[in-house]
């Protein structure tokens, strides 16, 4: 189960991502990583995970611009196979990783909308 703080943060990320709409108690939009359809319950966040685009292990923050909503599987894949420092010992692998992070940052920016106050 997700904490109330996490669920609140997920709702704020959805509000600032223009692919997301509220439909029948859910947020429905697109996964930042695979671009596939993604939905989660507004009440408890079930169905999606928060992704730190620039990961916390490298100093990424909880700023809304650095957060995105993803399928749990996509988030797990990036965390295990890319974010972990041991995965990026080879310089070319690290370069490919940084390019991937940059693409996700750009995608988040393209989808950005200002939250309603
Ligand atoms: Zn996905």
PDB file of C-alpha atoms and ligand atoms in Angstrom:
ATOM      1  CA  UNK A   1       0.000   0.000   0.000  1.00  0.00           C
ATOM      2  CA  UNK A   2       1.166   3.510  -0.796  1.00  0.00           C
ATOM      3  CA  UNK A   3       1.458   6.214   1.860  1.00  0.00           C
ATOM      4  CA  UNK A   4      -0.923   9.183   1.806  1.00  0.00           C
ATOM      5  CA  UNK A   5       2.053  11.405   0.912  1.00  0.00           C
ATOM      6  CA  UNK A   6       2.898   9.233  -2.104  1.00  0.00           C
ATOM      7  CA  UNK A   7      -0.725   9.177  -3.302  1.00  0.00           C
ATOM      8  CA  UNK A   8      -0.885  12.969  -2.931  1.00  0.00           C
ATOM      9  CA  UNK A   9       2.314  13.319  -4.951  1.00  0.00           C
ATOM     10  CA  UNK A  10       0.970  11.005  -7.678  1.00  0.00           C
ATOM     11  CA  UNK A  11      -2.121  13.178  -7.992  1.00  0.00           C
ATOM     12  CA  UNK A  12       0.057  16.270  -8.308  1.00  0.00           C
ATOM     13  CA  UNK A  13       2.179  14.634 -11.004  1.00  0.00           C
ATOM     14  CA  UNK A  14      -0.984  13.671 -12.948  1.00  0.00           C
ATOM     15  CA  UNK A  15      -2.275  17.254 -12.669  1.00  0.00           C
ATOM     16  CA  UNK A  16       0.914  18.524 -14.298  1.00  0.00           C
ATOM     17  CA  UNK A  17       0.945  15.916 -17.108  1.00  0.00           C
ATOM     18  CA  UNK A  18      -1.420  16.803 -19.924  1.00  0.00           C
ATOM     19  CA  UNK A  19      -1.829  13.200 -21.074  1.00  0.00           C
ATOM     20  CA  UNK A  20      -3.796  12.546 -17.847  1.00  0.00           C
ATOM     21  CA  UNK A  21      -7.558  12.953 -17.444  1.00  0.00           C
ATOM     22  CA  UNK A  22      -9.816  12.067 -14.521  1.00  0.00           C
ATOM     23  CA  UNK A  23     -12.279   9.338 -15.508  1.00  0.00           C
ATOM     24  CA  UNK A  24     -14.510   7.497 -13.009  1.00  0.00           C
ATOM     25  CA  UNK A  25     -12.248   7.852  -9.981  1.00  0.00           C
ATOM     26  CA  UNK A  26      -9.102   7.146 -11.924  1.00  0.00           C
ATOM     27  CA  UNK A  27      -6.393   9.130 -13.623  1.00  0.00           C
ATOM     28  CA  UNK A  28      -5.943   7.845 -17.169  1.00  0.00           C
ATOM     29  CA  UNK A  29      -2.942   8.905 -19.242  1.00  0.00           C
ATOM     30  CA  UNK A  30       0.342   7.631 -20.608  1.00  0.00           C
ATOM     31  CA  UNK A  31       3.352   5.967 -19.023  1.00  0.00           C
ATOM     32  CA  UNK A  32       6.392   8.225 -19.383  1.00  0.00           C
ATOM     33  CA  UNK A  33       8.693   5.338 -20.173  1.00  0.00           C
ATOM     34  CA  UNK A  34       6.794   3.175 -22.698  1.00  0.00           C
ATOM     35  CA  UNK A  35       4.109   5.686 -23.765  1.00  0.00           C
ATOM     36  CA  UNK A  36       1.463   3.007 -23.235  1.00  0.00           C
ATOM     37  CA  UNK A  37      -1.911   3.630 -21.627  1.00  0.00           C
ATOM     38  CA  UNK A  38      -1.642   3.970 -17.876  1.00  0.00           C
ATOM     39  CA  UNK A  39      -4.378   4.350 -15.280  1.00  0.00           C
ATOM     40  CA  UNK A  40      -4.394   4.441 -11.509  1.00  0.00           C
ATOM     41  CA  UNK A  41      -6.928   4.947  -8.749  1.00  0.00           C
ATOM     42  CA  UNK A  42      -7.094   8.493  -7.437  1.00  0.00           C
ATOM     43  CA  UNK A  43      -7.927   7.236  -3.921  1.00  0.00           C
ATOM     44  CA  UNK A  44      -4.882   5.023  -3.319  1.00  0.00           C
ATOM     45  CA  UNK A  45      -2.596   5.235  -6.362  1.00  0.00           C
ATOM     46  CA  UNK A  46      -3.120   1.584  -7.254  1.00  0.00           C
ATOM     47  CA  UNK A  47      -1.946   0.815 -10.805  1.00  0.00           C
ATOM     48  CA  UNK A  48       1.041   3.129 -11.233  1.00  0.00           C
ATOM     49  CA  UNK A  49       4.353   4.096  -9.689  1.00  0.00           C
ATOM     50  CA  UNK A  50       6.243   7.337  -9.302  1.00  0.00           C
ATOM     51  CA  UNK A  51       9.384   7.472 -11.385  1.00  0.00           C
ATOM     52  CA  UNK A  52      12.327   9.748 -10.555  1.00  0.00           C
ATOM     53  CA  UNK A  53      13.540  10.668 -14.039  1.00  0.00           C
ATOM     54  CA  UNK A  54      16.947  11.734 -12.769  1.00  0.00           C
ATOM     55  CA  UNK A  55      17.265   9.076 -10.086  1.00  0.00           C
ATOM     56  CA  UNK A  56      17.675   9.716  -6.383  1.00  0.00           C
ATOM     57  CA  UNK A  57      20.904   7.660  -6.308  1.00  0.00           C
ATOM     58  CA  UNK A  58      22.426  10.362  -8.540  1.00  0.00           C
ATOM     59  CA  UNK A  59      20.928  13.239  -6.562  1.00  0.00           C
ATOM     60  CA  UNK A  60      17.559  13.580  -8.327  1.00  0.00           C
ATOM     61  CA  UNK A  61      14.924  15.397  -6.279  1.00  0.00           C
ATOM     62  CA  UNK A  62      11.181  15.183  -5.622  1.00  0.00           C
ATOM     63  CA  UNK A  63      10.529  18.319  -7.724  1.00  0.00           C
ATOM     64  CA  UNK A  64       7.430  17.742  -9.869  1.00  0.00           C
ATOM     65  CA  UNK A  65       9.506  18.281 -13.026  1.00  0.00           C
ATOM     66  CA  UNK A  66      11.646  15.298 -12.045  1.00  0.00           C
ATOM     67  CA  UNK A  67       8.705  13.000 -11.336  1.00  0.00           C
ATOM     68  CA  UNK A  68       6.546  11.017 -13.709  1.00  0.00           C
ATOM     69  CA  UNK A  69       3.959   8.250 -13.613  1.00  0.00           C
ATOM     70  CA  UNK A  70       4.858   4.862 -15.008  1.00  0.00           C
ATOM     71  CA  UNK A  71       3.730   1.271 -15.068  1.00  0.00           C
ATOM     72  CA  UNK A  72       5.224  -0.541 -12.065  1.00  0.00           C
ATOM     73  CA  UNK A  73       7.032  -2.897 -14.498  1.00  0.00           C
ATOM     74  CA  UNK A  74       8.574  -0.022 -16.494  1.00  0.00           C
ATOM     75  CA  UNK A  75       9.708   1.698 -13.311  1.00  0.00           C
ATOM     76  CA  UNK A  76      11.233  -1.548 -12.008  1.00  0.00           C
ATOM     77  CA  UNK A  77      13.029  -2.213 -15.279  1.00  0.00           C
ATOM     78  CA  UNK A  78      14.666   1.236 -15.327  1.00  0.00           C
ATOM     79  CA  UNK A  79      15.588   0.983 -11.646  1.00  0.00           C
ATOM     80  CA  UNK A  80      17.196  -2.440 -11.902  1.00  0.00           C
ATOM     81  CA  UNK A  81      18.797  -2.308 -15.328  1.00  0.00           C
ATOM     82  CA  UNK A  82      19.778   1.339 -15.650  1.00  0.00           C
ATOM     83  CA  UNK A  83      19.668   3.473 -12.490  1.00  0.00           C
ATOM     84  CA  UNK A  84      21.852   1.159 -10.399  1.00  0.00           C
ATOM     85  CA  UNK A  85      25.481   2.408 -10.647  1.00  0.00           C
ATOM     86  CA  UNK A  86      26.873  -1.099 -11.218  1.00  0.00           C
ATOM     87  CA  UNK A  87      24.880  -1.218 -14.484  1.00  0.00           C
ATOM     88  CA  UNK A  88      26.784   1.769 -15.836  1.00  0.00           C
ATOM     89  CA  UNK A  89      30.439   0.865 -15.290  1.00  0.00           C
ATOM     90  CA  UNK A  90      31.094   0.757 -19.037  1.00  0.00           C
ATOM     91  CA  UNK A  91      31.400   4.316 -20.393  1.00  0.00           C
ATOM     92  CA  UNK A  92      29.260   3.608 -23.482  1.00  0.00           C
ATOM     93  CA  UNK A  93      26.551   2.156 -21.283  1.00  0.00           C
ATOM     94  CA  UNK A  94      26.654   5.238 -19.058  1.00  0.00           C
ATOM     95  CA  UNK A  95      26.391   7.488 -22.115  1.00  0.00           C
ATOM     96  CA  UNK A  96      23.377   5.561 -23.411  1.00  0.00           C
ATOM     97  CA  UNK A  97      21.837   5.892 -19.954  1.00  0.00           C
ATOM     98  CA  UNK A  98      22.311   9.656 -19.801  1.00  0.00           C
ATOM     99  CA  UNK A  99      20.753  10.004 -23.265  1.00  0.00           C
ATOM    100  CA  UNK A 100      17.773   7.978 -22.109  1.00  0.00           C
ATOM    101  CA  UNK A 101      17.336  10.179 -19.035  1.00  0.00           C
ATOM    102  CA  UNK A 102      17.503  13.255 -21.262  1.00  0.00           C
ATOM    103  CA  UNK A 103      14.764  11.858 -23.547  1.00  0.00           C
ATOM    104  CA  UNK A 104      12.525  11.257 -20.529  1.00  0.00           C
ATOM    105  CA  UNK A 105      13.192  14.775 -19.226  1.00  0.00           C
ATOM    106  CA  UNK A 106      12.215  16.192 -22.631  1.00  0.00           C
ATOM    107  CA  UNK A 107       9.104  14.032 -22.788  1.00  0.00           C
ATOM    108  CA  UNK A 108       8.041  15.197 -19.334  1.00  0.00           C
ATOM    109  CA  UNK A 109       8.541  18.802 -20.437  1.00  0.00           C
ATOM    110  CA  UNK A 110       6.484  18.280 -23.625  1.00  0.00           C
ATOM    111  CA  UNK A 111       3.646  16.905 -21.537  1.00  0.00           C
ATOM    112  CA  UNK A 112       3.857  19.584 -18.858  1.00  0.00           C
ATOM    113  CA  UNK A 113       0.763  21.588 -17.949  1.00  0.00           C
ATOM    114  CA  UNK A 114       0.446  24.078 -15.152  1.00  0.00           C
ATOM    115  CA  UNK A 115      -1.602  22.782 -12.235  1.00  0.00           C
ATOM    116  CA  UNK A 116      -4.961  24.382 -11.492  1.00  0.00           C
ATOM    117  CA  UNK A 117      -4.711  26.384  -8.296  1.00  0.00           C
TER     118      UNK A 117
HETATM  119 ZN1  LIG B   1       5.122   1.693 -19.243  1.00  0.00          ZN
END
